Amino acid sequence: MKRAIYPGSFDPVTFGHLDVIERSAKIMDELIIGVLNNTAKSPLFSVEERVTMLKEATCHLPHVRVEAFGGLLVDFAVQSGANTIVRGLRAVTDFEYELQMSQINTVLNPEIDTVFFTTRLQYAYLSSSIVKEVALMGGDISKFVPESVMKRVYNKFKLKESMGNEQDRADY
Ligand code: PNS
C-alpha cells in the first residue's frame, strides 16, 4: 500500500495544487492532503474552510482524502501510516526552502522520504498569495482557482471590507 501525504497551507487551494494532487494520486494507492492548522500565520481561510474547499475540489478522486493537522508533519505522516511526503516545485526560488524542509524531515524521521513534482509550466507562476493579491485588487482569478474557491475568495474580501477590518486584509 503506497500512501503519501501532500501537506500545505492551501490558503486557498489553486489549480497548481490540484495538478500536483491529480498527478501524485495516479502513482499512489492513497493520497492524504494534510492541511496545516497553523496558529502562527494568520490565514485568510480557517482550517475548516480550507479542508472544505479541498474536499470539494477533489471529490472526483476516490483515493484522495483531506485532513487537518497540527504539529510536526513527520508525526502526522506516521499517525496516518504514510512514509512519503509529496511536494510541488515551481521554480529555483522554491528549491532552498523545499530542500531544507525535506532534509529536516529526514533527520526527524529517516523512514520518511519526500518526492517532488515539478509544476506544469502553466502553473509555474501561481501561488495562493498571488491569487489573494489579484482578488483583493478586484482582478479575475478564474484561471487560477476552481469556481467554488473563486466565490469564497471574493466573498471573504467583501466580508472583510464590510467589517472595515483593514488589518485582516493586510494579513494574508
Ligand atoms: O504550503 P506551505 O505553507 O509551503 O506548506 C508548508 C508545510 C505545511 C508543508 C510546512 O510548514 C510543515 O510541514 N509544517 C508542519 C510543521 C513541521 O513539521 N515543521 C518541520 C518541517 S519544516
PDB file of N, CA, C and O and ligand atoms in Angstrom, residues 7-10 36 41 69 71-74 87 97 101 104-105 108, ligand 1:
ATOM      1  N   PRO A   7       1.237  17.827   2.016  1.00  0.00           N
ATOM      2  CA  PRO A   7       0.938  18.839   3.040  1.00  0.00           C
ATOM      3  C   PRO A   7       1.008  20.262   2.484  1.00  0.00           C
ATOM      4  O   PRO A   7       1.695  20.523   1.489  1.00  0.00           O
ATOM      5  N   GLY A   8       0.331  21.166   3.159  1.00  0.00           N
ATOM      6  CA  GLY A   8       0.427  22.569   2.755  1.00  0.00           C
ATOM      7  C   GLY A   8      -0.532  23.428   3.552  1.00  0.00           C
ATOM      8  O   GLY A   8      -1.301  22.934   4.381  1.00  0.00           O
ATOM      9  N   SER A   9      -0.465  24.727   3.263  1.00  0.00           N
ATOM     10  CA  SER A   9      -1.386  25.674   3.904  1.00  0.00           C
ATOM     11  C   SER A   9      -2.688  25.771   3.103  1.00  0.00           C
ATOM     12  O   SER A   9      -3.763  25.957   3.666  1.00  0.00           O
ATOM     13  N   PHE A  10      -2.571  25.693   1.775  1.00  0.00           N
ATOM     14  CA  PHE A  10      -3.737  25.713   0.880  1.00  0.00           C
ATOM     15  C   PHE A  10      -4.691  26.865   1.224  1.00  0.00           C
ATOM     16  O   PHE A  10      -5.876  26.655   1.468  1.00  0.00           O
ATOM     17  N   LEU A  36      -2.413  22.332   6.979  1.00  0.00           N
ATOM     18  CA  LEU A  36      -1.774  22.789   8.224  1.00  0.00           C
ATOM     19  C   LEU A  36      -2.698  23.736   8.998  1.00  0.00           C
ATOM     20  O   LEU A  36      -3.143  24.754   8.474  1.00  0.00           O
ATOM     21  N   LYS A  41       0.837  31.689  11.553  1.00  0.00           N
ATOM     22  CA  LYS A  41       0.423  32.521  10.423  1.00  0.00           C
ATOM     23  C   LYS A  41      -1.040  32.882  10.636  1.00  0.00           C
ATOM     24  O   LYS A  41      -1.753  32.193  11.350  1.00  0.00           O
ATOM     25  N   PHE A  69      -4.080  19.021  10.058  1.00  0.00           N
ATOM     26  CA  PHE A  69      -3.097  18.538  11.033  1.00  0.00           C
ATOM     27  C   PHE A  69      -2.403  19.722  11.701  1.00  0.00           C
ATOM     28  O   PHE A  69      -2.336  20.818  11.159  1.00  0.00           O
ATOM     29  N   GLY A  71       1.138  20.471  14.539  1.00  0.00           N
ATOM     30  CA  GLY A  71       2.380  19.834  14.997  1.00  0.00           C
ATOM     31  C   GLY A  71       3.256  19.446  13.830  1.00  0.00           C
ATOM     32  O   GLY A  71       3.133  19.975  12.719  1.00  0.00           O
ATOM     33  N   LEU A  72       4.142  18.478  14.096  1.00  0.00           N
ATOM     34  CA  LEU A  72       5.141  18.113  13.085  1.00  0.00           C
ATOM     35  C   LEU A  72       4.533  17.272  11.965  1.00  0.00           C
ATOM     36  O   LEU A  72       3.773  16.328  12.214  1.00  0.00           O
ATOM     37  N   LEU A  73       4.966  17.595  10.755  1.00  0.00           N
ATOM     38  CA  LEU A  73       4.493  16.853   9.581  1.00  0.00           C
ATOM     39  C   LEU A  73       4.866  15.373   9.659  1.00  0.00           C
ATOM     40  O   LEU A  73       4.064  14.498   9.326  1.00  0.00           O
ATOM     41  N   VAL A  74       6.107  15.094  10.114  1.00  0.00           N
ATOM     42  CA  VAL A  74       6.522  13.675  10.157  1.00  0.00           C
ATOM     43  C   VAL A  74       5.662  12.882  11.152  1.00  0.00           C
ATOM     44  O   VAL A  74       5.384  11.704  10.924  1.00  0.00           O
ATOM     45  N   ARG A  87       5.598  17.030  -2.509  1.00  0.00           N
ATOM     46  CA  ARG A  87       5.630  18.499  -2.595  1.00  0.00           C
ATOM     47  C   ARG A  87       5.769  18.898  -4.058  1.00  0.00           C
ATOM     48  O   ARG A  87       6.335  18.162  -4.872  1.00  0.00           O
ATOM     49  N   TYR A  97      14.065  26.303   0.232  1.00  0.00           N
ATOM     50  CA  TYR A  97      13.079  26.044   1.290  1.00  0.00           C
ATOM     51  C   TYR A  97      12.663  24.569   1.288  1.00  0.00           C
ATOM     52  O   TYR A  97      12.615  23.913   2.337  1.00  0.00           O
ATOM     53  N   MET A 101      13.334  21.742   4.152  1.00  0.00           N
ATOM     54  CA  MET A 101      12.216  21.025   4.774  1.00  0.00           C
ATOM     55  C   MET A 101      12.381  19.521   4.652  1.00  0.00           C
ATOM     56  O   MET A 101      12.186  18.777   5.610  1.00  0.00           O
ATOM     57  N   ILE A 104      15.254  18.355   6.947  1.00  0.00           N
ATOM     58  CA  ILE A 104      14.834  18.379   8.360  1.00  0.00           C
ATOM     59  C   ILE A 104      13.925  17.187   8.646  1.00  0.00           C
ATOM     60  O   ILE A 104      14.085  16.477   9.644  1.00  0.00           O
ATOM     61  N   ASN A 105      12.995  16.959   7.741  1.00  0.00           N
ATOM     62  CA  ASN A 105      12.056  15.849   7.955  1.00  0.00           C
ATOM     63  C   ASN A 105      12.769  14.501   7.959  1.00  0.00           C
ATOM     64  O   ASN A 105      12.411  13.603   8.714  1.00  0.00           O
ATOM     65  N   LEU A 108      14.432  14.180  11.293  1.00  0.00           N
ATOM     66  CA  LEU A 108      13.428  13.882  12.326  1.00  0.00           C
ATOM     67  C   LEU A 108      12.918  12.453  12.220  1.00  0.00           C
ATOM     68  O   LEU A 108      12.648  11.802  13.231  1.00  0.00           O
TER      69      LEU A 108
HETATM   70  O1  PNS B   1       2.104  25.309   1.595  1.00  0.00           O
HETATM   71  P1  PNS B   1       3.177  25.627   2.567  1.00  0.00           P
HETATM   72  O2  PNS B   1       2.749  26.714   3.509  1.00  0.00           O
HETATM   73  O3  PNS B   1       4.510  25.923   1.896  1.00  0.00           O
HETATM   74  O4  PNS B   1       3.390  24.278   3.441  1.00  0.00           O
HETATM   75  C1  PNS B   1       4.360  24.229   4.459  1.00  0.00           C
HETATM   76  C2  PNS B   1       4.200  22.965   5.316  1.00  0.00           C
HETATM   77  C3  PNS B   1       2.769  22.845   5.852  1.00  0.00           C
HETATM   78  C4  PNS B   1       4.490  21.748   4.485  1.00  0.00           C
HETATM   79  C5  PNS B   1       5.236  23.076   6.471  1.00  0.00           C
HETATM   80  O5  PNS B   1       5.104  24.313   7.083  1.00  0.00           O
HETATM   81  C6  PNS B   1       5.076  21.999   7.528  1.00  0.00           C
HETATM   82  O6  PNS B   1       5.307  20.850   7.272  1.00  0.00           O
HETATM   83  N1  PNS B   1       4.649  22.394   8.739  1.00  0.00           N
HETATM   84  C7  PNS B   1       4.444  21.493   9.846  1.00  0.00           C
HETATM   85  C8  PNS B   1       5.483  21.705  10.933  1.00  0.00           C
HETATM   86  C9  PNS B   1       6.755  20.914  10.668  1.00  0.00           C
HETATM   87  O7  PNS B   1       6.721  19.705  10.541  1.00  0.00           O
HETATM   88  N2  PNS B   1       7.888  21.619  10.608  1.00  0.00           N
HETATM   89  C10 PNS B   1       9.175  20.991  10.357  1.00  0.00           C
HETATM   90  C11 PNS B   1       9.459  20.781   8.887  1.00  0.00           C
HETATM   91  S1  PNS B   1       9.577  22.308   8.021  1.00  0.00           S
END
